[in-house]
Amino acid sequence: MKIKQVLSALEQFAPLPLQESWDNAGLQVGLTEAEVSGALLCLDVNEQIVDEAVTKGCNLIVSHHPLLFRGLKQISDADYVQRCVIKAIKHDIVVVSMHTNLDNALDGVNWKIAEHLGLKDTTFFAQKTVEGIEGGNGVIGNLPSAMDAQSFIELVKRQFHVACAMCNELLRRPIHRVAICGGAGDFLLGDAVEQGADAFITGEMHYHQYFGYEQRLQICVIGHYQSEQYTCEIFRDIIKRECPGVKTFITEVSTNPIYYL
């Protein structure tokens, strides 16, 4: 199995036209004609990740967040991005990233979050069609049974292994319908209200966005990394299904740069 076949399978699942205009999903570094020796799956690419790929004998890294967002004017040891490029090329490792195309894809990042919460009747909201491909910035679904706000927040914290969540005041009505946008999703708050959501889960929000939703919507912000931590499961399942025989490894490295002290 060649690396380009794995890349093709990933892009069929999450077509590149679904990515946002500012994004840089797809091939990041390397040549894809080589046979794949193994795929390391991660959220971010840093030097520890490249080292882990070398140790595990993987010549393919599949990340959620792109290593390269902007063009490089030099390739030196000036920052971790450039060092990662050098190290990947030195070890013949290909780096590919599935970012907002995977966020916006059917059964993508937000659907995985919904799965871990046990939501039912999940569907897109803030839906979009790009070049005939259906997608959406978020998903919305129903809890199996309604629950009070405190119990709902405890459920989210437990399922995503977070010590604390950033929330607005507790909703004084039962929560049943839940809207989701992994990563930075405060731009969807209005859409969530319009879709009849009782609660909205995202990874990060600007301070002023918390105002004005009191008793309209239970906001629950759990951290960018935490909200997308299960993305590697999507990569693993795609490769196992479409590229049988390719070894996959979910990274053992936490690339979350934020410490809670």
Coordinates of C-alpha atoms in Angstrom, one line a residue:
M1 CA 0.0 0.0 0.0
K2 CA 1.5 3.3 -1.0
I3 CA 1.2 6.5 1.0
K4 CA -0.7 8.2 -1.7
Q5 CA -3.5 5.5 -1.4
V6 CA -3.8 6.3 2.3
L7 CA -4.0 10.0 1.5
S8 CA -6.6 9.3 -1.1
A9 CA -8.8 7.4 1.4
L10 CA -8.5 10.2 3.9
E11 CA -9.4 12.8 1.3
Q12 CA -12.4 10.8 0.0
F13 CA -13.8 10.7 3.6
A14 CA -13.0 14.4 4.2
P15 CA -12.8 16.1 0.8
L16 CA -10.4 19.1 0.6
P17 CA -13.1 21.4 -0.8
L18 CA -14.8 21.3 2.6
Q19 CA -11.9 23.1 4.3
E20 CA -12.2 26.7 5.2
S21 CA -10.6 29.3 2.9
W22 CA -7.8 30.1 5.5
D23 CA -6.9 26.5 6.0
N24 CA -4.1 24.4 4.6
A25 CA -5.2 20.8 4.9
G26 CA -3.8 17.9 2.8
L27 CA -0.2 17.0 2.1
Q28 CA 2.3 18.9 4.2
V29 CA 5.7 17.3 3.7
G30 CA 7.2 14.5 1.7
L31 CA 6.7 12.2 -1.3
T32 CA 3.7 9.9 -1.4
E33 CA 4.9 7.2 -3.9
A34 CA 6.7 5.2 -1.1
E35 CA 5.0 2.2 0.5
V36 CA 3.6 3.0 3.9
S37 CA 5.4 1.3 6.7
G38 CA 3.0 2.6 9.4
A39 CA 0.9 5.6 10.2
L40 CA 1.2 7.6 13.4
L41 CA -2.1 9.4 14.2
C42 CA -2.1 12.7 16.2
L43 CA -3.7 16.0 16.8
D44 CA -0.6 18.2 16.3
V45 CA 2.8 17.7 14.8
N46 CA 5.8 18.6 16.9
E47 CA 9.3 17.3 17.3
Q48 CA 8.3 14.6 19.8
I49 CA 5.7 13.3 17.3
V50 CA 8.3 13.0 14.5
D51 CA 10.6 11.2 16.9
E52 CA 7.8 8.9 17.9
A53 CA 7.1 8.1 14.2
V54 CA 10.8 7.2 13.8
T55 CA 10.8 5.0 16.9
K56 CA 7.6 3.2 15.8
G57 CA 8.9 2.7 12.2
C58 CA 6.2 4.9 10.7
N59 CA 6.9 6.8 7.5
L60 CA 3.5 8.6 7.6
I61 CA 2.1 11.0 10.1
V62 CA -1.6 11.9 9.9
S63 CA -2.5 15.0 12.0
H64 CA -5.6 17.0 12.5
H65 CA -3.9 20.4 12.8
P66 CA -1.7 21.3 9.8
L67 CA 2.1 21.6 10.5
L68 CA 2.2 24.3 7.8
F69 CA -0.3 27.1 7.9
R70 CA 1.8 29.7 6.1
G71 CA 4.6 29.6 3.6
L72 CA 8.1 29.1 4.9
K73 CA 10.7 31.7 3.8
Q74 CA 13.5 29.6 5.1
I75 CA 14.0 26.0 6.5
S76 CA 16.4 26.2 9.4
D77 CA 16.3 25.5 13.1
A78 CA 14.7 28.8 13.9
D79 CA 11.4 27.3 15.2
Y80 CA 9.7 23.9 15.8
V81 CA 7.9 24.0 12.5
Q82 CA 11.1 24.3 10.5
R83 CA 12.8 21.7 12.6
C84 CA 9.9 19.3 12.1
V85 CA 10.1 19.7 8.3
I86 CA 13.9 19.0 8.4
K87 CA 13.5 16.0 10.6
A88 CA 10.6 14.5 8.6
I89 CA 12.5 14.9 5.3
K90 CA 15.7 13.5 6.9
H91 CA 13.8 10.3 7.9
D92 CA 11.6 10.1 4.8
I93 CA 8.4 10.7 6.7
V94 CA 5.4 12.1 5.0
V95 CA 3.1 14.5 6.9
V96 CA -0.5 14.9 6.0
S97 CA -3.2 16.9 7.8
M98 CA -7.0 16.7 7.7
H99 CA -8.2 19.8 9.5
T100 CA -11.4 21.9 8.8
N101 CA -12.3 19.5 6.0
L102 CA -12.6 16.8 8.7
D103 CA -14.4 19.3 11.0
N104 CA -17.0 19.9 8.3
A105 CA -17.3 16.3 7.0
L106 CA -20.1 13.8 7.6
D107 CA -19.0 11.5 10.5
G108 CA -16.1 13.9 11.1
V109 CA -14.8 15.6 14.3
N110 CA -18.1 16.9 15.6
W111 CA -19.8 13.6 15.0
K112 CA -17.1 11.8 17.0
I113 CA -17.8 14.2 19.9
A114 CA -21.5 13.5 19.7
E115 CA -20.7 9.8 19.7
H116 CA -18.7 10.0 22.9
L117 CA -21.7 11.9 24.5
G118 CA -24.2 9.3 23.3
L119 CA -26.2 11.8 21.3
K120 CA -29.1 10.4 19.1
D121 CA -30.6 11.7 15.9
T122 CA -27.4 13.7 15.1
T123 CA -27.4 16.0 12.1
F124 CA -25.5 18.9 10.7
F125 CA -26.3 22.5 11.7
A126 CA -24.8 25.5 9.9
Q127 CA -24.9 23.2 6.9
K128 CA -23.1 23.9 3.7
T129 CA -22.7 22.4 0.2
V130 CA -19.3 22.8 -1.5
E131 CA -18.9 21.5 -5.0
G132 CA -21.8 19.2 -4.5
I133 CA -20.4 17.9 -1.2
E134 CA -22.6 18.1 1.9
G135 CA -21.0 19.3 5.1
G136 CA -21.5 21.5 8.1
N137 CA -19.6 23.5 10.7
G138 CA -21.3 21.8 13.6
V139 CA -23.7 19.0 14.6
I140 CA -26.7 18.9 16.8
G141 CA -28.4 15.9 18.5
N142 CA -30.4 14.7 21.4
L143 CA -29.4 13.2 24.7
P144 CA -31.1 9.8 25.3
S145 CA -32.9 11.5 28.2
A146 CA -33.1 15.1 29.4
M147 CA -30.9 16.1 32.4
D148 CA -30.3 19.1 34.6
A149 CA -27.4 21.4 33.7
Q150 CA -25.1 20.4 36.5
S151 CA -25.4 16.7 35.6
F152 CA -24.9 17.5 31.9
I153 CA -21.7 19.4 32.6
E154 CA -20.4 16.6 34.8
L155 CA -21.2 14.1 32.0
V156 CA -19.2 16.2 29.5
K157 CA -16.2 16.6 32.0
R158 CA -16.2 12.8 32.6
Q159 CA -16.4 11.8 28.9
F160 CA -13.6 14.2 27.8
H161 CA -11.4 13.8 30.9
V162 CA -11.4 17.5 31.8
A163 CA -10.9 18.8 35.4
C164 CA -13.0 21.9 34.8
A165 CA -15.3 23.4 32.1
M166 CA -15.9 27.1 31.4
C167 CA -19.6 27.7 31.5
N168 CA -22.1 30.5 31.7
E169 CA -24.7 30.4 34.5
L170 CA -26.5 27.1 34.9
L171 CA -29.6 26.7 32.8
R172 CA -32.7 26.3 34.8
R173 CA -34.5 24.0 32.4
P174 CA -33.7 20.4 31.4
I175 CA -31.1 19.9 28.7
H176 CA -32.1 17.6 25.9
R177 CA -30.8 19.0 22.6
V178 CA -27.1 19.6 22.3
A179 CA -25.1 21.5 19.6
I180 CA -21.4 20.8 19.1
C181 CA -18.4 22.5 17.4
G182 CA -15.0 21.1 18.3
G183 CA -12.1 23.6 18.5
A184 CA -13.0 27.3 18.4
G185 CA -16.7 27.4 17.8
D186 CA -18.2 30.6 19.3
F187 CA -19.1 31.8 15.8
L188 CA -21.9 29.2 15.9
L189 CA -23.6 30.3 19.1
G190 CA -26.4 32.1 17.3
D191 CA -27.0 29.1 15.0
A192 CA -27.2 26.8 18.0
V193 CA -30.0 29.0 19.5
E194 CA -31.8 29.1 16.2
Q195 CA -31.7 25.3 16.0
G196 CA -33.3 24.9 19.4
A197 CA -30.2 23.7 21.3
D198 CA -30.4 23.7 25.0
A199 CA -26.6 23.4 25.3
F200 CA -23.5 24.2 23.2
I201 CA -20.2 22.4 23.6
T202 CA -17.0 23.8 22.1
G203 CA -13.3 23.9 22.8
E204 CA -12.6 27.6 23.2
M205 CA -14.5 30.9 23.2
H206 CA -13.8 34.6 23.4
Y207 CA -14.7 36.2 26.7
H208 CA -17.4 38.6 25.4
Q209 CA -19.2 35.8 23.7
Y210 CA -20.4 34.4 27.0
F211 CA -22.6 37.4 27.5
G212 CA -26.2 37.5 26.4
Y213 CA -27.0 33.8 26.5
E214 CA -28.2 33.5 30.1
Q215 CA -31.1 31.0 30.3
R216 CA -31.1 30.8 26.5
L217 CA -28.3 28.3 26.1
Q218 CA -26.0 26.4 28.4
I219 CA -22.4 27.1 27.2
C220 CA -19.8 24.4 28.0
V221 CA -16.2 25.1 26.9
I222 CA -13.8 22.2 27.6
G223 CA -10.5 23.2 25.9
H224 CA -9.5 23.0 22.2
Y225 CA -7.3 19.9 22.6
Q226 CA -9.8 18.2 24.8
S227 CA -12.7 18.7 22.4
E228 CA -10.8 17.2 19.5
Q229 CA -8.8 14.4 21.3
Y230 CA -10.8 11.6 19.7
T231 CA -10.1 12.7 16.2
C232 CA -7.4 10.0 15.9
E233 CA -10.1 7.4 16.2
I234 CA -11.5 8.7 12.9
F235 CA -8.2 8.4 11.2
R236 CA -7.7 4.9 12.6
D237 CA -11.1 3.7 11.4
I238 CA -10.7 5.1 7.9
I239 CA -7.3 3.5 7.4
K240 CA -8.3 0.1 8.8
R241 CA -11.4 0.1 6.6
E242 CA -10.0 1.4 3.4
C243 CA -6.3 0.4 3.6
P244 CA -6.3 -3.0 5.3
G245 CA -2.9 -4.2 6.4
V246 CA -1.6 -0.7 7.1
K247 CA -0.3 -0.5 10.7
T248 CA -1.8 2.5 12.7
F249 CA -0.6 3.9 16.0
I250 CA -2.4 6.5 18.0
T251 CA 0.2 8.8 19.5
E252 CA 1.2 8.3 23.1
V253 CA 2.4 12.0 23.2
S254 CA 0.1 14.7 24.5
T255 CA 0.6 17.7 22.3
N256 CA -1.6 20.0 24.4
P257 CA 0.5 23.1 25.0
I258 CA -1.8 24.3 27.8
Y259 CA -1.2 23.3 31.4
Y260 CA -3.9 23.6 34.1
L261 CA -2.1 24.4 37.4

